[in-house]
Short mmCIF file of C-alpha atoms and ligand atoms in Angstrom, two decimals:
data_model
loop_
_atom_site.label_atom_id
_atom_site.label_comp_id
_atom_site.label_asym_id
_atom_site.label_seq_id
_atom_site.Cartn_x
_atom_site.Cartn_y
_atom_site.Cartn_z
CA MET A 152 7.44 7.41 -31.22
CA THR A 153 5.87 8.41 -27.97
CA THR A 154 4.24 11.61 -26.83
CA LEU A 155 4.69 10.65 -23.17
CA PHE A 156 7.49 11.58 -20.82
CA GLN A 157 9.58 8.48 -20.35
CA ASN A 158 9.37 8.48 -16.54
CA TYR A 159 8.00 4.93 -16.43
CA ALA A 160 9.80 1.83 -17.73
CA ARG A 161 6.63 0.60 -19.41
CA ARG A 162 6.05 -2.99 -20.43
CA SER A 163 4.90 -3.55 -23.99
CA VAL A 164 1.63 -5.27 -23.06
CA HIS A 165 -1.48 -3.17 -23.66
CA LEU A 166 -4.25 -4.25 -21.29
CA VAL A 167 -7.75 -3.42 -22.44
CA LYS A 168 -10.15 -5.14 -20.06
CA GLY A 169 -10.39 -7.14 -16.85
CA ARG A 170 -12.77 -9.24 -14.83
CA GLY A 171 -11.86 -10.46 -11.37
CA THR A 172 -8.20 -11.54 -11.36
CA VAL A 173 -8.02 -11.95 -15.16
CA VAL A 174 -6.96 -9.13 -17.49
CA THR A 175 -6.94 -9.28 -21.29
CA ASP A 176 -4.59 -7.51 -23.70
CA ASP A 177 -5.39 -5.97 -27.09
CA LYS A 178 -4.53 -9.26 -28.82
CA GLY A 179 -6.98 -11.23 -26.69
CA LYS A 180 -4.31 -12.88 -24.53
CA GLU A 181 -5.32 -13.39 -20.89
CA TYR A 182 -3.19 -12.92 -17.80
CA LEU A 183 -3.62 -13.56 -14.10
CA ASP A 184 -3.14 -10.15 -12.52
CA PHE A 185 -0.92 -10.64 -9.48
CA ILE A 186 -0.05 -6.92 -9.47
CA SER A 187 -3.55 -5.48 -9.12
CA GLY A 188 -2.38 -2.06 -10.26
CA ILE A 189 0.14 -2.29 -7.39
CA ALA A 190 -2.24 -3.30 -4.58
CA VAL A 191 -5.04 -1.09 -5.89
CA VAL A 192 -7.63 -3.33 -7.53
CA SER A 193 -8.33 -5.23 -4.31
CA LEU A 194 -11.76 -6.48 -5.31
CA GLY A 195 -10.59 -7.53 -8.76
CA HIS A 196 -11.41 -5.87 -12.05
CA ALA A 197 -14.95 -4.71 -12.82
CA HIS A 198 -16.39 -5.88 -9.49
CA PRO A 199 -20.19 -5.66 -9.98
CA ALA A 200 -20.78 -3.73 -6.74
CA LEU A 201 -18.18 -1.11 -7.69
CA VAL A 202 -19.50 -0.82 -11.24
CA GLU A 203 -22.94 -0.24 -9.75
CA ALA A 204 -21.63 2.37 -7.28
CA VAL A 205 -19.99 4.35 -10.10
CA LYS A 206 -23.11 4.10 -12.28
CA GLN A 207 -25.46 5.27 -9.58
CA GLN A 208 -23.31 8.13 -8.33
CA SER A 209 -22.38 9.27 -11.85
CA GLU A 210 -26.05 9.92 -12.57
CA LYS A 211 -26.48 11.96 -9.39
CA LEU A 212 -23.46 14.18 -8.78
CA TRP A 213 -19.82 13.99 -9.88
CA HIS A 214 -18.19 16.77 -8.03
CA VAL A 215 -18.86 19.48 -5.51
CA SER A 216 -16.32 21.62 -3.77
CA ASN A 217 -15.23 21.00 -0.22
CA LEU A 218 -16.79 24.42 0.39
CA PHE A 219 -19.97 22.40 0.99
CA GLU A 220 -21.01 19.88 3.59
CA SER A 221 -20.41 16.25 2.73
CA PRO A 222 -22.51 13.64 4.55
CA GLU A 223 -20.99 11.10 2.13
CA GLN A 224 -17.45 11.87 3.33
CA GLU A 225 -18.74 11.74 6.92
CA LEU A 226 -20.14 8.27 6.32
CA LEU A 227 -16.93 6.98 4.71
CA ALA A 228 -14.91 8.46 7.57
CA ALA A 229 -17.19 6.76 10.10
CA LYS A 230 -16.67 3.39 8.40
CA LEU A 231 -12.89 3.85 8.37
CA ILE A 232 -12.49 4.98 11.99
CA LYS A 233 -14.98 2.57 13.58
CA ASP A 234 -13.26 0.64 16.42
CA THR A 235 -9.94 2.42 15.89
CA PRO A 236 -8.07 5.04 17.95
CA PHE A 237 -8.85 7.59 15.23
CA SER A 238 -11.67 10.10 15.39
CA HIS A 239 -11.40 12.07 12.14
CA ALA A 240 -10.52 11.70 8.46
CA PHE A 241 -9.21 13.94 5.70
CA PHE A 242 -9.70 12.83 2.08
CA CYS A 243 -7.34 13.43 -0.82
CA ASN A 244 -6.45 11.73 -4.11
CA SER A 245 -3.33 9.63 -3.64
CA GLY A 246 -0.89 8.09 -1.23
CA ALA A 247 1.68 10.84 -1.57
CA GLU A 248 -1.01 13.43 -0.83
CA ALA A 249 -2.15 11.54 2.24
CA ASN A 250 1.45 11.54 3.48
CA GLU A 251 1.84 15.26 2.73
CA ALA A 252 -1.21 15.89 4.91
CA ALA A 253 0.28 13.78 7.68
CA ILE A 254 3.64 15.55 7.47
CA LYS A 255 2.02 18.98 7.60
CA LEU A 256 -0.29 18.00 10.46
CA ALA A 257 2.57 16.53 12.52
CA ARG A 258 4.71 19.63 12.02
CA LYS A 259 1.89 22.02 12.83
CA HIS A 260 0.61 20.10 15.83
CA THR A 261 3.95 19.58 17.55
CA GLN A 262 5.64 22.78 16.38
CA LYS A 263 8.75 20.61 15.99
CA ASN A 264 10.70 20.04 12.81
CA VAL A 265 12.15 16.55 12.50
CA ILE A 266 10.34 13.48 11.19
CA ILE A 267 12.19 10.18 11.49
CA THR A 268 11.77 7.83 8.52
CA PHE A 269 13.56 4.65 7.45
CA GLU A 270 15.93 3.28 4.85
CA GLN A 271 14.16 1.34 2.07
CA SER A 272 10.90 3.14 2.86
CA PHE A 273 8.62 4.50 0.18
CA HIS A 274 6.24 7.37 0.85
CA GLY A 275 5.55 8.82 -2.61
CA ARG A 276 6.92 11.14 -5.28
CA THR A 277 5.88 14.63 -4.27
CA PHE A 278 8.70 16.76 -2.92
CA GLY A 279 7.87 16.16 0.75
CA ALA A 280 7.07 12.48 0.34
CA MET A 281 10.19 11.98 -1.80
CA SER A 282 12.28 13.66 0.88
CA ALA A 283 10.78 11.24 3.41
CA THR A 284 11.59 8.21 1.23
CA GLY A 285 14.71 6.25 2.18
CA GLN A 286 15.72 5.07 -1.29
CA ALA A 287 18.49 6.69 -3.31
CA LYS A 288 16.90 5.76 -6.64
CA VAL A 289 13.84 7.83 -5.77
CA ARG A 290 15.79 10.82 -4.43
CA GLU A 291 18.69 11.16 -6.85
CA GLY A 292 19.05 14.10 -9.19
CA PHE A 293 16.73 16.60 -7.54
CA GLY A 294 19.27 18.61 -5.60
CA PRO A 295 19.04 19.15 -1.87
CA LEU A 296 15.87 17.62 -0.40
CA LEU A 297 13.98 18.65 2.72
CA GLU A 298 16.11 18.40 5.82
CA THR A 299 13.09 17.73 8.00
CA PHE A 300 13.51 13.97 7.50
CA ARG A 301 16.04 12.02 9.52
CA ILE A 302 16.39 8.69 7.70
CA ILE A 303 17.72 5.79 9.78
CA PRO A 304 18.02 1.98 9.32
CA TYR A 305 14.76 0.03 9.70
CA ASN A 306 14.44 -2.32 12.68
CA ASP A 307 17.53 -0.86 14.39
CA GLU A 308 16.69 0.07 17.98
CA GLN A 309 20.06 1.66 18.77
CA GLN A 310 20.00 3.96 15.77
CA LEU A 311 16.45 4.90 16.64
CA GLU A 312 17.41 5.86 20.17
CA ALA A 313 20.35 7.86 18.86
CA ALA A 314 18.10 9.76 16.43
CA ILE A 315 15.71 11.03 19.11
CA ASP A 316 16.12 14.57 20.36
CA GLY A 317 13.88 17.44 21.46
CA ASP A 318 13.07 18.49 17.89
CA VAL A 319 11.43 15.23 16.75
CA ALA A 320 7.81 15.79 15.74
CA ALA A 321 7.02 12.30 14.47
CA ILE A 322 8.19 8.88 13.43
CA MET A 323 6.77 7.72 10.09
CA LEU A 324 6.95 4.14 8.89
CA GLU A 325 5.43 1.27 6.96
CA VAL A 326 4.51 -1.93 8.82
CA ILE A 327 5.67 -3.81 5.73
CA GLN A 328 7.91 -1.89 3.36
CA GLY A 329 6.12 -2.80 0.14
CA GLU A 330 8.23 -1.06 -2.50
CA GLY A 331 11.42 -1.48 -0.49
CA GLY A 332 11.46 -5.29 -0.56
CA VAL A 333 8.50 -6.57 1.51
CA ASN A 334 10.43 -5.95 4.74
CA GLN A 335 8.40 -6.52 7.89
CA ILE A 336 8.69 -4.59 11.12
CA ASP A 337 10.31 -6.49 13.95
CA PRO A 338 7.90 -6.86 16.94
CA ASP A 339 10.57 -5.63 19.38
CA PHE A 340 11.25 -2.62 17.19
CA ALA A 341 7.53 -1.86 17.04
CA GLN A 342 7.33 -1.98 20.83
CA LYS A 343 10.39 0.29 21.09
CA ILE A 344 8.74 2.83 18.80
CA THR A 345 5.56 2.77 20.84
CA ASP A 346 7.51 3.25 24.07
CA ILE A 347 9.56 6.14 22.67
CA CYS A 348 6.55 7.88 21.14
CA LYS A 349 4.63 7.65 24.41
CA SER A 350 7.43 8.72 26.71
CA LYS A 351 8.64 11.63 24.52
CA GLY A 352 5.31 12.84 23.19
CA ILE A 353 6.33 12.03 19.61
CA LEU A 354 3.59 11.36 17.04
CA LEU A 355 3.51 8.06 15.20
CA ILE A 356 2.47 8.11 11.54
CA VAL A 357 1.91 4.71 9.94
CA ASP A 358 1.90 4.80 6.15
CA GLU A 359 -0.75 2.19 5.29
CA VAL A 360 -1.04 3.27 1.67
CA GLN A 361 -0.05 -0.22 0.51
CA THR A 362 -0.79 -2.34 3.60
CA GLY A 363 -4.20 -0.87 4.49
CA ILE A 364 -7.80 -1.81 3.58
CA GLY A 365 -7.46 -5.53 4.13
CA ARG A 366 -4.32 -6.14 2.07
CA THR A 367 -2.50 -7.83 4.95
CA GLY A 368 -5.51 -9.74 6.31
CA THR A 369 -6.66 -7.12 8.83
CA ARG A 370 -8.34 -3.78 8.09
CA TYR A 371 -5.04 -2.04 8.76
CA ALA A 372 -1.64 -3.70 9.13
CA TYR A 373 -0.79 -1.87 12.38
CA GLU A 374 -3.56 -3.92 14.04
CA GLN A 375 -1.20 -6.92 13.86
CA THR A 376 1.55 -5.05 15.75
CA ASN A 377 2.19 -3.23 19.04
CA LEU A 378 2.22 0.10 17.21
CA GLU A 379 -0.18 2.77 18.46
CA PRO A 380 -0.37 5.27 15.62
CA ASP A 381 -1.72 8.79 16.01
CA ILE A 382 -2.11 9.10 12.25
CA ILE A 383 -2.42 6.58 9.42
CA THR A 384 -2.47 7.24 5.70
CA LEU A 385 -4.40 5.28 3.08
CA ALA A 386 -4.82 5.24 -0.69
CA LYS A 387 -4.12 2.35 -3.11
CA GLY A 388 -6.77 -0.25 -2.14
CA LEU A 389 -9.23 2.28 -0.72
CA GLY A 390 -10.91 3.06 -4.03
CA GLY A 391 -10.53 -0.38 -5.61
CA GLY A 392 -9.13 1.38 -8.71
CA PHE A 393 -10.78 4.78 -8.32
CA PRO A 394 -8.26 7.38 -7.12
CA ILE A 395 -8.75 8.34 -3.49
CA GLY A 396 -6.48 8.79 -0.48
CA ALA A 397 -7.16 9.42 3.17
CA MET A 398 -5.52 10.42 6.42
CA LEU A 399 -7.04 9.24 9.69
CA GLY A 400 -6.04 10.90 12.95
CA SER A 401 -6.75 10.96 16.66
CA SER A 402 -8.92 13.64 18.27
CA GLU A 403 -6.11 15.60 19.95
CA LEU A 404 -4.91 16.62 16.46
CA LEU A 405 -8.21 18.26 15.52
CA PRO A 406 -7.34 21.84 16.61
CA SER A 407 -4.19 21.82 14.44
CA PHE A 408 -6.06 21.27 11.17
CA GLY A 409 -8.62 24.06 11.30
CA PRO A 410 -10.18 25.94 8.37
CA GLY A 411 -7.62 27.09 5.82
CA THR A 412 -4.74 24.92 7.04
CA HIS A 413 -4.90 22.30 4.31
CA GLY A 414 -7.06 21.25 1.39
CA THR A 415 -7.45 19.85 -2.09
CA THR A 416 -9.95 20.47 -4.88
CA PHE A 417 -10.76 16.87 -5.72
CA GLY A 418 -10.28 15.25 -2.29
CA GLY A 419 -13.31 13.27 -1.17
CA ASN A 420 -15.05 13.80 -4.51
CA PRO A 421 -18.55 12.17 -4.48
CA LEU A 422 -17.67 9.58 -7.15
CA ALA A 423 -14.52 8.48 -5.32
CA VAL A 424 -16.31 8.40 -1.98
CA ALA A 425 -19.21 6.34 -3.34
CA VAL A 426 -16.78 3.72 -4.64
CA ALA A 427 -14.65 3.73 -1.48
CA GLN A 428 -17.72 3.24 0.72
CA THR A 429 -18.58 0.14 -1.28
CA VAL A 430 -15.00 -1.18 -1.06
CA VAL A 431 -14.91 -0.70 2.71
CA ASP A 432 -18.35 -2.32 3.19
CA ILE A 433 -17.08 -5.44 1.44
CA VAL A 434 -13.51 -5.64 2.73
CA PHE A 435 -14.11 -4.80 6.41
CA LYS A 436 -16.35 -7.85 6.95
CA LYS A 437 -14.79 -10.41 9.35
CA LYS A 438 -15.43 -13.23 6.90
CA PHE A 439 -13.78 -11.40 4.00
CA LEU A 440 -10.68 -10.61 6.06
CA GLN A 441 -10.51 -14.18 7.31
CA GLU A 442 -10.56 -15.35 3.69
CA VAL A 443 -7.63 -13.08 2.86
CA GLU A 444 -5.77 -14.70 5.73
CA ASP A 445 -6.73 -18.22 4.58
CA LYS A 446 -5.70 -17.55 0.98
CA SER A 447 -2.43 -16.13 2.24
CA THR A 448 -1.66 -19.27 4.22
CA TYR A 449 -2.60 -21.41 1.22
CA LEU A 450 -0.41 -19.38 -1.15
CA ILE A 451 2.57 -19.42 1.21
CA GLU A 452 2.33 -23.19 1.77
CA LYS A 453 1.97 -23.81 -1.94
CA VAL A 454 5.07 -21.72 -2.73
CA GLN A 455 7.03 -23.45 0.02
CA ALA A 456 5.99 -26.87 -1.26
CA LEU A 457 7.03 -26.16 -4.85
CA LEU A 458 10.13 -23.99 -4.41
CA PRO A 459 13.20 -24.94 -2.34
CA GLN A 460 13.15 -22.67 0.69
CA ASP A 461 16.92 -22.22 0.81
CA GLN A 462 16.75 -20.51 -2.60
CA PHE A 463 13.35 -18.86 -2.44
CA SER A 464 12.12 -17.51 0.90
CA ILE A 465 8.63 -16.08 1.12
CA ARG A 466 7.62 -13.33 3.56
CA GLY A 467 4.98 -10.68 4.14
CA ALA A 468 1.43 -10.82 5.41
CA GLY A 469 -1.99 -11.40 3.90
CA LEU A 470 -1.79 -10.91 0.17
CA LEU A 471 1.23 -8.62 0.28
CA LEU A 472 3.91 -11.26 -0.13
CA GLY A 473 7.47 -11.27 -1.39
CA ILE A 474 9.63 -14.13 -2.61
CA GLU A 475 13.29 -13.34 -2.15
CA CYS A 476 15.45 -14.98 -4.81
CA GLU A 477 19.19 -15.36 -5.05
CA GLU A 478 19.35 -13.89 -8.54
CA GLU A 479 18.08 -10.80 -10.36
CA ILE A 480 14.43 -11.46 -10.99
CA LEU A 481 13.60 -9.22 -13.94
CA PRO A 482 14.03 -12.06 -16.50
CA PHE A 483 11.69 -14.27 -14.45
CA ILE A 484 9.07 -11.54 -14.32
CA GLN A 485 9.25 -11.23 -18.11
CA GLN A 486 8.96 -15.00 -18.57
CA ALA A 487 6.00 -15.15 -16.19
CA GLU A 488 4.30 -12.43 -18.22
CA GLN A 489 4.75 -14.45 -21.39
CA ALA A 490 3.29 -17.44 -19.58
CA GLY A 491 0.26 -15.38 -18.52
CA LEU A 492 1.10 -14.18 -15.02
CA LEU A 493 1.64 -10.51 -14.17
CA LEU A 494 4.14 -9.86 -11.35
CA VAL A 495 6.01 -6.86 -10.03
CA GLN A 496 9.31 -6.69 -8.21
CA ALA A 497 10.19 -5.08 -4.89
CA GLY A 498 13.87 -4.32 -5.16
CA PRO A 499 16.18 -6.24 -7.51
CA ASN A 500 15.62 -9.73 -6.09
CA VAL A 501 12.18 -9.85 -4.49
CA ILE A 502 9.11 -10.94 -6.49
CA ARG A 503 6.02 -9.29 -5.06
CA LEU A 504 2.70 -11.13 -5.05
CA LEU A 505 -0.26 -8.73 -4.89
CA PRO A 506 -3.30 -10.54 -6.28
CA PRO A 507 -6.76 -9.05 -5.83
CA LEU A 508 -8.05 -9.96 -2.36
CA THR A 509 -10.84 -11.77 -4.21
CA VAL A 510 -8.40 -14.15 -5.95
CA THR A 511 -9.65 -17.76 -6.02
CA TYR A 512 -7.77 -20.84 -4.79
CA GLU A 513 -7.75 -22.14 -8.36
CA GLU A 514 -6.11 -18.92 -9.57
CA ILE A 515 -3.52 -19.21 -6.80
CA ASP A 516 -2.78 -22.77 -7.99
CA GLN A 517 -2.38 -21.60 -11.58
CA ALA A 518 -0.17 -18.66 -10.60
CA VAL A 519 2.15 -20.71 -8.39
CA ASP A 520 2.44 -23.35 -11.12
CA ILE A 521 3.55 -20.70 -13.61
CA LEU A 522 5.90 -19.24 -11.02
CA SER A 523 7.61 -22.54 -10.31
CA ALA A 524 7.85 -23.40 -14.02
CA VAL A 525 9.62 -20.07 -14.58
CA LEU A 526 11.86 -20.20 -11.51
CA LEU A 527 12.70 -23.90 -11.75
CA PRO A 528 12.65 -24.81 -15.45
CA GLU A 529 14.74 -27.99 -14.96
CA LYS A 530 12.34 -29.43 -12.41
CA THR A 531 9.33 -28.81 -14.61
CA ALA A 532 11.11 -30.32 -17.64
CA ILE A 533 11.83 -33.54 -15.72
CA THR A 534 8.37 -34.08 -14.20
C1 PLP B 201 2.41 3.65 -3.37
C2 PLP B 201 2.79 4.17 -2.05
C3 PLP B 201 2.78 5.56 -1.77
C4 PLP B 201 2.49 6.58 -2.83
O1 PLP B 201 1.17 6.53 -3.28
P1 PLP B 201 0.77 7.33 -4.61
O2 PLP B 201 -0.71 7.13 -4.70
O3 PLP B 201 1.54 6.73 -5.74
O4 PLP B 201 1.14 8.75 -4.39
C5 PLP B 201 3.09 5.96 -0.50
N1 PLP B 201 3.38 5.08 0.47
C6 PLP B 201 3.40 3.76 0.25
C7 PLP B 201 3.73 2.83 1.36
C8 PLP B 201 3.12 3.25 -1.02
O5 PLP B 201 3.17 1.94 -1.24
#
């Protein structure tokens, strides 16, 4: 019996507590969390600095309306836009909401209607974000969706050129399609997008909801590409487990988002902002980001050493990695869970690895050992 709508295919494990990379279920069994709430719990579970931030802010002020000034939001915005092309931030509660803000801003600013998005993309579940998403399984069953989105193949320069006309307001994309299979943008395609956006006055929106806040080894994933976004959207890792989303934009957009154009009751709530400030202070340090990069290299080399590369190819950046397998991977994910490793898929045959950015080398060793035992049972039985 359940009193919940069955819109999630829930696993039977009931997790009750966590510390760092390790989570514990109601029977006391421990797991290495290589899902991190889908790239959310970037500093691991119950990080002392985040616990302290919640404690302190919860005794001061939980919520005020955006009717009032917010020096706290100003400070978080300043941390996020420092040394970027962006000059302003808008805060909301989730990735889909951040994308809704971006869609509305792009439409209003350009006074054009079309936004180009890509097959296998994922932008969220609200009506606008769902319409932007290039995956049939997300879109099916809801009747006609918004026609504003022109969905074309990813990394296909010819189709991109063919899709451009005078009514295109923006191009919206992920640098790495996280949900869609850990598909990376091709450098030539990124350059093409930049050229087209510049020459035609088209806005570029980069959805960094999954890739942002250090997940790929830089503050934002676009920093590793030739893309020159006008807008980026953030959520998942930004609050380290506390719900918050954000849209960052360049100064020319400011006049298009004046008083009354957009808003949300909870967006930039003091509790969420206090936690996000702490997350950003920790993650945006050079040394921290370098460690993400180092752990990524270590994890990739370890996987390549243990798993035959013709059967299991690993891709992605930082600690947003995918192992493409020849077979359906759901059974492997279930076996890994039994063996104490939590994993999530990205499409039917890609295992996604999303450990907390604070994962230790020892935990990476343990996780890859479990992974290879599950994926290559014969090999483990022999040795
Ligand atoms: C998860 C995700 C979203 C949606 O975020 P929600 O917080 O679930 O609304 C949007 N874009 C990308 C790239 C995501 O990974």
